[in-house]
Amino acid sequence: MPEPELIASEQSEQDELLSSLQQESFAYFVHEANPANGLIRDKSRPDWPASIAAIGLALAAYPVGVERGFMTRNEAVKRTLAVLRFFTNAPHGPGSDATGYKGFYYHFLDMNTGRRVWNCELSSVDTAFLLAGMLVAQAYFRHETAEEEEIGKLADALYRRADWHWMQNGKAAVSHGWTPEKGFLPYQWKGYDEALIIYLLGLGSPTHPLPEESYTAWTSTYTWKKTYDVELLYAGPLFVHQLSHAWIDFRGIRDSFMREHDMDYFENSRRATFVQQRYAKVNPLEFENYNEHCWGITSSDGPGPVTEQVKGILRVFYDYIARGAPYGPDDGTLAPWAVVASLPFAPEIVLPTIENFERMSLRKPRMYGYKATFNPTFPVEPNREFGWVSLYHFGLNQGPIVIMIENYRSGLLWSLMRECPYLLTGLRRAGFRGGWLES
């Protein structure tokens, strides 16, 4: 049995590692921002636009920064207000050169003007991430100052503006989005995915709520699987099992589907994390470096699109796609951030993997913590031990690192969102019962 002093030393080293990784990842939201309007760049590429998901994650990360001493409260208030004032006053309507419409916002926005770019869609899921960040800000900034009171009022008004019923487009499930040119996209949120937060925020709306039947329609498309002797609600990309959990503590609370399977969504994410590690250990496609301490397959940047002959095997490599395990697609690309974001679910396998990533020097020499992705199988010149490495960091990756480390250490975001009356209403209308919802 280890000596108490040794255990304390290891815990101290782990805490120091998590603190430094959290702070470096948080720096993305400090430096990849427009201080005038609070918009956050989608990825760390010059002249790249903002994404509303990155903005929502930044809003959720600012309270962490304050509590951990990465940012002063005054600075966090200033940045939060800049975002909320921008969205309150931004052009809002059916025109193609706006910021949003019907309370939803375009996926990508110009960093300076805040207007739509790339003819992108009003995104239902990315708007949900944005609004969730606003609700975190409303819950956290409660000091009796004019600025913090304004945060609460603006966040509340922006959440109430979203017309969730409209985004259904007359169907049971919620649409992926809408464009001025073509109307609603031909896809709805079906099957277990990152849209859980859409339905919960939509059900909780006091102005334009989703009907309870929409949640039933969504869960009716779930896929329950048994893989590696593990039964779970299946989704291949690891981020699906994380993003809604960044805001919501699913421990001990269950909807009808989870009651039928005698588990909760938190336990489901724990099982999905172990499936990922098991897949890397089995390594059926014989990719380089896959092992019990090197895994993490999710929607991510990649070295493709290209087909290459590698050690006698014809390999297809992708760019940014939804990679998944164990059923693919998989091209040997791993995402360290996705491992870190599973920390609350399975620390006993995540912490050793983080320590292994440290030995692999995946934080050097770039800013913002871990590089987004790497692919040891992809051939590069000159030859590098860990192959291809993404040039960029993404706001959608940085936020879960900051937030999920904090949820593991203190549960800060979870405790804040437990105070959100809209989320509580959404959970109850979705049929969640038990646990902290009953207290």
CSV table of C-alpha atoms in Angstrom, one decimal:
chain,number,residue,atom,x,y,z
A,1,MET,CA,0.0,0.0,0.0
A,2,PRO,CA,1.5,3.4,-1.0
A,3,GLU,CA,2.8,5.6,1.8
A,4,PRO,CA,0.5,8.6,2.6
A,5,GLU,CA,3.3,11.0,1.7
A,6,LEU,CA,3.7,9.4,-1.7
A,7,ILE,CA,0.0,9.7,-2.4
A,8,ALA,CA,0.0,13.3,-1.3
A,9,SER,CA,3.0,14.1,-3.6
A,10,GLU,CA,1.3,12.4,-6.6
A,11,GLN,CA,-1.9,14.3,-6.0
A,12,SER,CA,0.0,17.6,-5.7
A,13,GLU,CA,1.8,16.9,-9.0
A,14,GLN,CA,-1.5,16.0,-10.7
A,15,ASP,CA,-3.1,19.2,-9.4
A,16,GLU,CA,-0.2,21.3,-10.6
A,17,LEU,CA,-0.5,19.6,-14.0
A,18,LEU,CA,-4.2,20.3,-14.3
A,19,SER,CA,-3.8,23.9,-13.1
A,20,SER,CA,-1.2,24.7,-15.8
A,21,LEU,CA,-3.1,22.9,-18.5
A,22,GLN,CA,-6.3,24.7,-17.5
A,23,GLN,CA,-4.6,28.1,-17.5
A,24,GLU,CA,-2.9,27.6,-20.8
A,25,SER,CA,-6.1,26.5,-22.4
A,26,PHE,CA,-8.0,29.4,-20.9
A,27,ALA,CA,-5.5,31.8,-22.5
A,28,TYR,CA,-7.1,31.1,-25.9
A,29,PHE,CA,-10.2,33.1,-24.8
A,30,VAL,CA,-8.0,35.9,-23.7
A,31,HIS,CA,-5.9,36.3,-26.9
A,32,GLU,CA,-8.2,35.0,-29.7
A,33,ALA,CA,-10.9,37.6,-28.9
A,34,ASN,CA,-12.0,41.0,-30.1
A,35,PRO,CA,-12.2,43.1,-27.0
A,36,ALA,CA,-14.6,45.6,-28.6
A,37,ASN,CA,-17.4,43.1,-29.1
A,38,GLY,CA,-16.3,40.0,-27.1
A,39,LEU,CA,-16.3,37.7,-30.2
A,40,ILE,CA,-14.0,34.7,-30.0
A,41,ARG,CA,-12.2,33.3,-33.0
A,42,ASP,CA,-13.3,29.8,-34.1
A,43,LYS,CA,-9.7,28.7,-34.5
A,44,SER,CA,-6.2,30.2,-34.1
A,45,ARG,CA,-5.7,31.1,-37.7
A,46,PRO,CA,-5.2,34.7,-38.7
A,47,ASP,CA,-8.2,36.4,-40.3
A,48,TRP,CA,-10.5,33.5,-39.3
A,49,PRO,CA,-14.1,34.3,-38.2
A,50,ALA,CA,-15.7,33.9,-34.8
A,51,SER,CA,-17.9,30.9,-33.9
A,52,ILE,CA,-20.9,31.3,-31.6
A,53,ALA,CA,-20.0,28.0,-29.9
A,54,ALA,CA,-16.6,29.3,-29.0
A,55,ILE,CA,-18.2,32.5,-27.6
A,56,GLY,CA,-20.6,30.4,-25.5
A,57,LEU,CA,-17.7,28.4,-24.1
A,58,ALA,CA,-15.7,31.5,-23.4
A,59,LEU,CA,-18.7,32.9,-21.4
A,60,ALA,CA,-18.8,29.7,-19.4
A,61,ALA,CA,-15.0,29.7,-18.9
A,62,TYR,CA,-14.7,33.3,-17.6
A,63,PRO,CA,-16.1,32.4,-14.1
A,64,VAL,CA,-13.5,29.6,-14.0
A,65,GLY,CA,-10.8,32.1,-14.8
A,66,VAL,CA,-12.0,34.4,-12.0
A,67,GLU,CA,-12.1,31.6,-9.4
A,68,ARG,CA,-8.7,30.3,-10.4
A,69,GLY,CA,-7.0,33.7,-10.7
A,70,PHE,CA,-6.5,33.6,-14.4
A,71,MET,CA,-8.5,36.8,-14.9
A,72,THR,CA,-9.9,39.5,-12.6
A,73,ARG,CA,-13.6,39.7,-12.0
A,74,ASN,CA,-13.6,43.2,-13.5
A,75,GLU,CA,-12.0,42.0,-16.7
A,76,ALA,CA,-14.5,39.0,-16.9
A,77,VAL,CA,-17.4,41.4,-16.4
A,78,LYS,CA,-16.1,43.7,-19.1
A,79,ARG,CA,-15.7,40.9,-21.6
A,80,THR,CA,-19.0,39.3,-20.7
A,81,LEU,CA,-20.8,42.6,-21.1
A,82,ALA,CA,-19.2,43.2,-24.5
A,83,VAL,CA,-20.6,39.9,-25.8
A,84,LEU,CA,-24.1,40.4,-24.4
A,85,ARG,CA,-24.3,44.0,-25.6
A,86,PHE,CA,-23.2,43.0,-29.0
A,87,PHE,CA,-25.8,40.3,-29.4
A,88,THR,CA,-28.5,42.5,-28.0
A,89,ASN,CA,-27.8,45.2,-30.5
A,90,ALA,CA,-26.6,43.2,-33.5
A,91,PRO,CA,-28.7,43.1,-36.7
A,92,HIS,CA,-31.4,40.5,-36.2
A,93,GLY,CA,-33.7,39.5,-39.0
A,94,PRO,CA,-34.3,37.4,-42.1
A,95,GLY,CA,-31.8,39.2,-44.3
A,96,SER,CA,-28.6,37.4,-45.4
A,97,ASP,CA,-26.3,40.0,-43.9
A,98,ALA,CA,-27.4,39.8,-40.3
A,99,THR,CA,-26.1,38.2,-37.1
A,100,GLY,CA,-29.1,36.2,-36.2
A,101,TYR,CA,-32.8,35.6,-36.7
A,102,LYS,CA,-35.7,34.4,-34.4
A,103,GLY,CA,-33.3,34.3,-31.4
A,104,PHE,CA,-30.8,32.0,-33.2
A,105,TYR,CA,-27.4,33.0,-34.6
A,106,TYR,CA,-25.2,32.2,-37.5
A,107,HIS,CA,-22.6,29.6,-36.9
A,108,PHE,CA,-19.7,31.9,-38.0
A,109,LEU,CA,-19.5,35.6,-37.7
A,110,ASP,CA,-17.0,38.2,-38.9
A,111,MET,CA,-14.7,39.0,-36.0
A,112,ASN,CA,-15.1,42.8,-36.5
A,113,THR,CA,-18.6,43.4,-37.8
A,114,GLY,CA,-20.2,40.3,-36.2
A,115,ARG,CA,-22.1,39.7,-39.5
A,116,ARG,CA,-22.7,36.3,-41.1
A,117,VAL,CA,-19.8,34.8,-43.1
A,118,TRP,CA,-19.5,32.0,-45.6
A,119,ASN,CA,-23.2,31.9,-46.2
A,120,CYS,CA,-23.4,29.7,-43.1
A,121,GLU,CA,-26.5,28.5,-41.3
A,122,LEU,CA,-28.4,29.7,-38.3
A,123,SER,CA,-27.2,26.9,-36.1
A,124,SER,CA,-29.5,25.5,-33.5
A,125,VAL,CA,-26.9,23.5,-31.6
A,126,ASP,CA,-24.3,26.3,-31.6
A,127,THR,CA,-26.9,28.8,-30.5
A,128,ALA,CA,-27.7,26.4,-27.6
A,129,PHE,CA,-24.0,26.5,-26.6
A,130,LEU,CA,-24.0,30.3,-26.8
A,131,LEU,CA,-27.1,30.6,-24.7
A,132,ALA,CA,-25.8,28.1,-22.2
A,133,GLY,CA,-22.8,30.3,-21.7
A,134,MET,CA,-25.0,33.3,-21.2
A,135,LEU,CA,-27.0,31.5,-18.6
A,136,VAL,CA,-23.7,30.6,-16.8
A,137,ALA,CA,-22.9,34.3,-16.8
A,138,GLN,CA,-26.3,35.2,-15.4
A,139,ALA,CA,-25.9,32.6,-12.6
A,140,TYR,CA,-22.3,33.7,-11.7
A,141,PHE,CA,-22.3,37.5,-11.9
A,142,ARG,CA,-24.6,38.2,-9.0
A,143,HIS,CA,-22.8,41.0,-7.2
A,144,GLU,CA,-24.8,44.1,-6.5
A,145,THR,CA,-23.2,46.3,-9.2
A,146,ALA,CA,-24.8,48.0,-12.2
A,147,GLU,CA,-22.6,46.0,-14.6
A,148,GLU,CA,-23.4,42.6,-13.1
A,149,GLU,CA,-27.1,43.4,-12.9
A,150,GLU,CA,-26.9,44.3,-16.6
A,151,ILE,CA,-25.3,40.9,-17.4
A,152,GLY,CA,-28.3,39.2,-15.7
A,153,LYS,CA,-30.9,41.2,-17.6
A,154,LEU,CA,-29.3,40.9,-21.0
A,155,ALA,CA,-28.6,37.2,-20.7
A,156,ASP,CA,-32.2,36.6,-19.6
A,157,ALA,CA,-33.6,38.6,-22.5
A,158,LEU,CA,-31.4,36.9,-25.1
A,159,TYR,CA,-32.3,33.4,-23.9
A,160,ARG,CA,-36.0,34.4,-24.0
A,161,ARG,CA,-35.7,35.6,-27.6
A,162,ALA,CA,-35.0,32.1,-29.0
A,163,ASP,CA,-38.0,30.7,-30.8
A,164,TRP,CA,-37.5,27.0,-30.3
A,165,HIS,CA,-40.9,26.1,-31.7
A,166,TRP,CA,-40.0,27.9,-35.0
A,167,MET,CA,-36.8,25.8,-35.2
A,168,GLN,CA,-38.9,22.7,-35.3
A,169,ASN,CA,-40.2,23.6,-38.8
A,170,GLY,CA,-43.4,21.8,-38.1
A,171,LYS,CA,-41.7,18.6,-37.3
A,172,ALA,CA,-41.3,16.7,-34.0
A,173,ALA,CA,-37.5,17.0,-33.8
A,174,VAL,CA,-35.5,20.2,-33.9
A,175,SER,CA,-33.9,21.3,-37.2
A,176,HIS,CA,-30.1,21.6,-37.5
A,177,GLY,CA,-30.6,25.1,-38.8
A,178,TRP,CA,-31.9,27.6,-41.4
A,179,THR,CA,-30.5,29.8,-44.1
A,180,PRO,CA,-32.1,32.9,-45.8
A,181,GLU,CA,-31.4,31.3,-49.2
A,182,LYS,CA,-32.8,27.8,-48.8
A,183,GLY,CA,-34.9,27.9,-45.6
A,184,PHE,CA,-34.6,25.0,-43.1
A,185,LEU,CA,-31.8,22.5,-43.5
A,186,PRO,CA,-33.1,19.0,-44.4
A,187,TYR,CA,-31.8,17.5,-41.1
A,188,GLN,CA,-33.3,17.2,-37.6
A,189,TRP,CA,-31.5,16.3,-34.4
A,190,LYS,CA,-32.2,12.6,-34.1
A,191,GLY,CA,-30.2,9.9,-32.3
A,192,TYR,CA,-28.0,10.5,-29.3
A,193,ASP,CA,-25.7,13.4,-30.0
A,194,GLU,CA,-24.6,16.8,-28.7
A,195,ALA,CA,-28.2,18.1,-29.1
A,196,LEU,CA,-29.2,17.1,-25.6
A,197,ILE,CA,-28.7,20.6,-24.4
A,198,ILE,CA,-30.9,22.0,-27.3
A,199,TYR,CA,-33.8,20.0,-26.0
A,200,LEU,CA,-33.3,20.9,-22.4
A,201,LEU,CA,-32.9,24.6,-23.0
A,202,GLY,CA,-35.8,24.6,-25.5
A,203,LEU,CA,-38.1,22.8,-23.1
A,204,GLY,CA,-37.3,25.3,-20.4
A,205,SER,CA,-38.1,28.4,-22.4
A,206,PRO,CA,-40.9,30.6,-20.9
A,207,THR,CA,-41.6,32.3,-24.2
A,208,HIS,CA,-41.3,29.9,-27.2
A,209,PRO,CA,-40.8,26.4,-25.7
A,210,LEU,CA,-40.5,23.1,-27.4
A,211,PRO,CA,-43.4,20.7,-26.6
A,212,GLU,CA,-42.6,17.8,-24.5
A,213,GLU,CA,-43.3,15.5,-27.4
A,214,SER,CA,-40.2,16.8,-29.1
A,215,TYR,CA,-38.0,15.2,-26.4
A,216,THR,CA,-39.9,11.9,-26.7
A,217,ALA,CA,-39.3,12.1,-30.5
A,218,TRP,CA,-35.6,12.6,-30.0
A,219,THR,CA,-35.0,9.8,-27.5
A,220,SER,CA,-37.1,7.4,-29.7
A,221,THR,CA,-34.2,7.5,-32.2
A,222,TYR,CA,-31.5,6.5,-29.6
A,223,THR,CA,-29.3,3.5,-30.4
A,224,TRP,CA,-28.4,1.2,-27.5
A,225,LYS,CA,-25.4,-1.0,-28.2
A,226,LYS,CA,-23.2,-3.6,-26.6
A,227,THR,CA,-19.5,-3.2,-27.6
A,228,TYR,CA,-16.5,-4.8,-25.8
A,229,ASP,CA,-19.0,-6.2,-23.3
A,230,VAL,CA,-20.1,-2.7,-22.4
A,231,GLU,CA,-23.7,-1.7,-22.8
A,232,LEU,CA,-24.4,2.0,-23.5
A,233,LEU,CA,-26.3,4.6,-25.4
A,234,TYR,CA,-24.1,4.8,-28.4
A,235,ALA,CA,-22.4,7.8,-30.1
A,236,GLY,CA,-19.0,7.4,-31.8
A,237,PRO,CA,-17.3,10.8,-31.3
A,238,LEU,CA,-16.2,11.3,-27.8
A,239,PHE,CA,-17.3,15.0,-27.7
A,240,VAL,CA,-21.0,13.9,-27.9
A,241,HIS,CA,-20.6,12.4,-24.5
A,242,GLN,CA,-19.1,15.6,-23.1
A,243,LEU,CA,-20.5,18.9,-24.4
A,244,SER,CA,-23.9,18.9,-22.8
A,245,HIS,CA,-22.2,17.6,-19.6
A,246,ALA,CA,-20.0,20.7,-19.5
A,247,TRP,CA,-23.0,22.6,-18.2
A,248,ILE,CA,-25.2,20.0,-16.7
A,249,ASP,CA,-24.6,17.5,-13.9
A,250,PHE,CA,-26.3,14.4,-14.9
A,251,ARG,CA,-25.2,12.3,-11.9
A,252,GLY,CA,-28.2,10.6,-10.4
A,253,ILE,CA,-30.9,12.2,-12.5
A,254,ARG,CA,-32.7,10.1,-15.1
A,255,ASP,CA,-35.2,10.6,-17.9
A,256,SER,CA,-37.5,7.8,-19.0
A,257,PHE,CA,-35.0,6.2,-21.3
A,258,MET,CA,-32.3,6.0,-18.7
A,259,ARG,CA,-34.7,4.7,-16.1
A,260,GLU,CA,-35.5,1.9,-18.4
A,261,HIS,CA,-31.8,1.0,-18.6
A,262,ASP,CA,-31.1,1.6,-14.9
A,263,MET,CA,-28.3,4.2,-15.4
A,264,ASP,CA,-27.8,7.9,-16.1
A,265,TYR,CA,-26.1,10.0,-18.8
A,266,PHE,CA,-23.0,10.5,-16.6
A,267,GLU,CA,-22.5,6.8,-16.3
A,268,ASN,CA,-23.1,6.5,-20.0
A,269,SER,CA,-20.3,9.0,-20.7
A,270,ARG,CA,-18.1,7.0,-18.3
A,271,ARG,CA,-18.7,3.8,-20.3
A,272,ALA,CA,-18.1,5.6,-23.6
A,273,THR,CA,-14.7,6.8,-22.2
A,274,PHE,CA,-13.7,3.2,-21.3
A,275,VAL,CA,-14.9,2.0,-24.8
A,276,GLN,CA,-12.5,4.5,-26.4
A,277,GLN,CA,-9.6,3.3,-24.3
A,278,ARG,CA,-10.5,-0.4,-25.0
A,279,TYR,CA,-10.6,0.4,-28.8
A,280,ALA,CA,-7.2,2.0,-28.7
A,281,LYS,CA,-5.8,-1.1,-26.8
A,282,VAL,CA,-7.3,-3.5,-29.4
A,283,ASN,CA,-6.3,-1.2,-32.2
A,284,PRO,CA,-8.0,-3.2,-35.0
A,285,LEU,CA,-6.7,-1.0,-37.8
A,286,GLU,CA,-3.1,-1.1,-36.5
A,287,PHE,CA,-2.5,2.6,-36.2
A,288,GLU,CA,0.7,3.9,-34.7
A,289,ASN,CA,0.9,4.7,-31.0
A,290,TYR,CA,-2.7,3.6,-30.1
A,291,ASN,CA,-2.5,2.1,-26.6
A,292,GLU,CA,-4.2,2.3,-23.1
A,293,HIS,CA,-2.5,5.7,-22.5
A,294,CYS,CA,-2.9,7.1,-26.0
A,295,TRP,CA,-6.5,7.5,-27.3
A,296,GLY,CA,-9.2,10.1,-27.9
A,297,ILE,CA,-11.2,9.9,-31.1
A,298,THR,CA,-13.8,12.6,-31.8
A,299,SER,CA,-14.9,15.3,-34.3
A,300,SER,CA,-11.6,16.9,-35.1
A,301,ASP,CA,-9.1,18.4,-37.5
A,302,GLY,CA,-7.0,16.0,-39.5
A,303,PRO,CA,-4.2,15.7,-42.1
A,304,GLY,CA,-6.3,14.9,-45.1
A,305,PRO,CA,-8.1,14.6,-47.4
A,306,VAL,CA,-5.6,12.3,-49.0
A,307,THR,CA,-4.9,8.7,-49.6
A,308,GLU,CA,-1.4,7.4,-48.9
A,309,GLN,CA,0.4,4.1,-48.9
A,310,VAL,CA,1.8,3.7,-45.4
A,311,LYS,CA,4.0,0.6,-44.6
A,312,GLY,CA,2.2,-1.4,-47.2
A,313,ILE,CA,-1.3,-0.4,-46.2
A,314,LEU,CA,-3.5,2.0,-48.3
A,315,ARG,CA,-4.7,4.6,-45.8
A,316,VAL,CA,-7.4,7.2,-46.2
A,317,PHE,CA,-6.8,10.3,-44.2
A,318,TYR,CA,-9.6,12.9,-43.5
A,319,ASP,CA,-9.6,16.6,-42.7
A,320,TYR,CA,-12.2,17.9,-40.2
A,321,ILE,CA,-14.8,15.1,-39.8
A,322,ALA,CA,-16.7,13.4,-37.0
A,323,ARG,CA,-14.3,10.5,-36.1
A,324,GLY,CA,-15.7,7.9,-33.8
A,325,ALA,CA,-14.9,4.6,-32.0
A,326,PRO,CA,-15.2,1.7,-32.3
A,327,TYR,CA,-17.2,1.9,-35.6
A,328,GLY,CA,-15.3,4.8,-37.2
A,329,PRO,CA,-14.5,6.6,-39.2
A,330,ASP,CA,-11.0,6.5,-37.9
A,331,ASP,CA,-7.8,7.4,-39.7
A,332,GLY,CA,-5.3,7.4,-36.8
A,333,THR,CA,-6.0,11.0,-35.7
A,334,LEU,CA,-6.1,11.5,-31.9
A,335,ALA,CA,-7.4,14.6,-29.9
A,336,PRO,CA,-5.8,15.1,-26.5
A,337,TRP,CA,-8.5,17.7,-25.6
A,338,ALA,CA,-11.2,15.1,-25.9
A,339,VAL,CA,-9.4,12.9,-23.3
A,340,VAL,CA,-9.1,15.8,-20.9
A,341,ALA,CA,-12.8,16.6,-21.3
A,342,SER,CA,-13.6,13.1,-20.0
A,343,LEU,CA,-11.8,13.7,-16.8
A,344,PRO,CA,-14.9,13.9,-14.5
A,345,PHE,CA,-16.2,10.6,-15.9
A,346,ALA,CA,-13.1,8.4,-15.6
A,347,PRO,CA,-10.2,10.0,-13.9
A,348,GLU,CA,-8.5,6.7,-13.3
A,349,ILE,CA,-7.8,6.3,-17.0
A,350,VAL,CA,-7.8,10.0,-18.0
A,351,LEU,CA,-5.1,11.1,-15.6
A,352,PRO,CA,-2.5,8.5,-16.7
A,353,THR,CA,-3.3,9.4,-20.3
A,354,ILE,CA,-2.7,13.1,-19.7
A,355,GLU,CA,0.6,12.3,-18.0
A,356,ASN,CA,1.5,10.3,-21.1
A,357,PHE,CA,0.6,13.2,-23.3
A,358,GLU,CA,3.0,15.3,-21.2
A,359,ARG,CA,5.8,12.8,-21.8
A,360,MET,CA,5.0,13.1,-25.5
A,361,SER,CA,5.5,16.9,-25.2
A,362,LEU,CA,2.2,17.7,-26.9
A,363,ARG,CA,2.1,21.1,-25.2
A,364,LYS,CA,5.3,22.4,-26.7
A,365,PRO,CA,6.1,24.7,-28.3
A,366,ARG,CA,2.7,26.2,-29.1
A,367,MET,CA,0.4,28.3,-27.0
A,368,TYR,CA,-2.9,27.3,-25.4
A,369,GLY,CA,-2.1,23.9,-24.1
A,370,TYR,CA,-2.4,20.8,-26.1
A,371,LYS,CA,-2.3,20.9,-29.9
A,372,ALA,CA,-5.8,20.1,-31.2
A,373,THR,CA,-4.9,16.8,-32.9
A,374,PHE,CA,-2.0,14.6,-34.0
A,375,ASN,CA,-1.7,11.6,-36.2
A,376,PRO,CA,1.4,9.4,-35.6
A,377,THR,CA,0.5,7.2,-38.6
A,378,PHE,CA,0.5,10.0,-41.2
A,379,PRO,CA,3.9,10.3,-42.9
A,380,VAL,CA,5.6,13.7,-42.7
A,381,GLU,CA,8.9,15.1,-43.8
A,382,PRO,CA,11.1,15.6,-41.9
A,383,ASN,CA,10.0,12.5,-39.9
A,384,ARG,CA,8.6,13.3,-36.5
A,385,GLU,CA,8.0,10.8,-33.7
A,386,PHE,CA,4.3,11.7,-33.5
A,387,GLY,CA,3.7,12.3,-37.1
A,388,TRP,CA,1.3,15.0,-38.3
A,389,VAL,CA,0.3,17.7,-35.8
A,390,SER,CA,-2.5,20.2,-36.3
A,391,LEU,CA,-1.3,23.8,-36.8
A,392,TYR,CA,-4.3,25.2,-34.9
A,393,HIS,CA,-6.2,25.4,-31.7
A,394,PHE,CA,-10.0,25.6,-31.7
A,395,GLY,CA,-12.3,27.4,-29.3
A,396,LEU,CA,-14.6,24.3,-29.3
A,397,ASN,CA,-11.7,22.3,-27.9
A,398,GLN,CA,-10.3,24.8,-25.5
A,399,GLY,CA,-13.6,25.4,-23.6
A,400,PRO,CA,-14.2,21.8,-22.6
A,401,ILE,CA,-10.7,21.5,-21.3
A,402,VAL,CA,-11.1,24.5,-19.0
A,403,ILE,CA,-14.7,23.7,-18.0
A,404,MET,CA,-14.3,19.9,-17.4
A,405,ILE,CA,-11.1,20.2,-15.4
A,406,GLU,CA,-13.1,22.6,-13.2
A,407,ASN,CA,-16.1,20.4,-13.0
A,408,TYR,CA,-13.7,17.6,-11.9
A,409,ARG,CA,-12.0,19.8,-9.3
A,410,SER,CA,-14.9,21.8,-7.9
A,411,GLY,CA,-18.1,21.2,-9.9
A,412,LEU,CA,-18.3,25.0,-10.4
A,413,LEU,CA,-20.3,25.0,-13.7
A,414,TRP,CA,-22.6,22.3,-12.5
A,415,SER,CA,-23.4,24.1,-9.3
A,416,LEU,CA,-24.1,27.4,-11.2
A,417,MET,CA,-26.4,25.7,-13.7
A,418,ARG,CA,-28.3,24.0,-10.9
A,419,GLU,CA,-29.5,27.5,-10.0
A,420,CYS,CA,-30.8,28.2,-13.5
A,421,PRO,CA,-34.6,28.0,-13.3
A,422,TYR,CA,-34.9,27.5,-17.1
A,423,LEU,CA,-32.7,24.4,-17.0
A,424,LEU,CA,-34.6,23.0,-14.1
A,425,THR,CA,-37.8,23.5,-16.0
A,426,GLY,CA,-36.3,21.9,-19.1
A,427,LEU,CA,-35.1,18.9,-17.2
A,428,ARG,CA,-38.4,18.3,-15.5
A,429,ARG,CA,-40.4,18.7,-18.7
A,430,ALA,CA,-38.0,16.2,-20.3
A,431,GLY,CA,-39.0,13.7,-17.5
A,432,PHE,CA,-35.8,13.8,-15.5
A,433,ARG,CA,-36.3,12.7,-11.9
A,434,GLY,CA,-34.2,11.9,-8.8
A,435,GLY,CA,-30.8,13.0,-7.4
A,436,TRP,CA,-30.2,16.7,-6.9
A,437,LEU,CA,-33.4,17.6,-8.8
A,438,GLU,CA,-35.4,16.4,-5.8
A,439,SER,CA,-33.4,18.4,-3.2
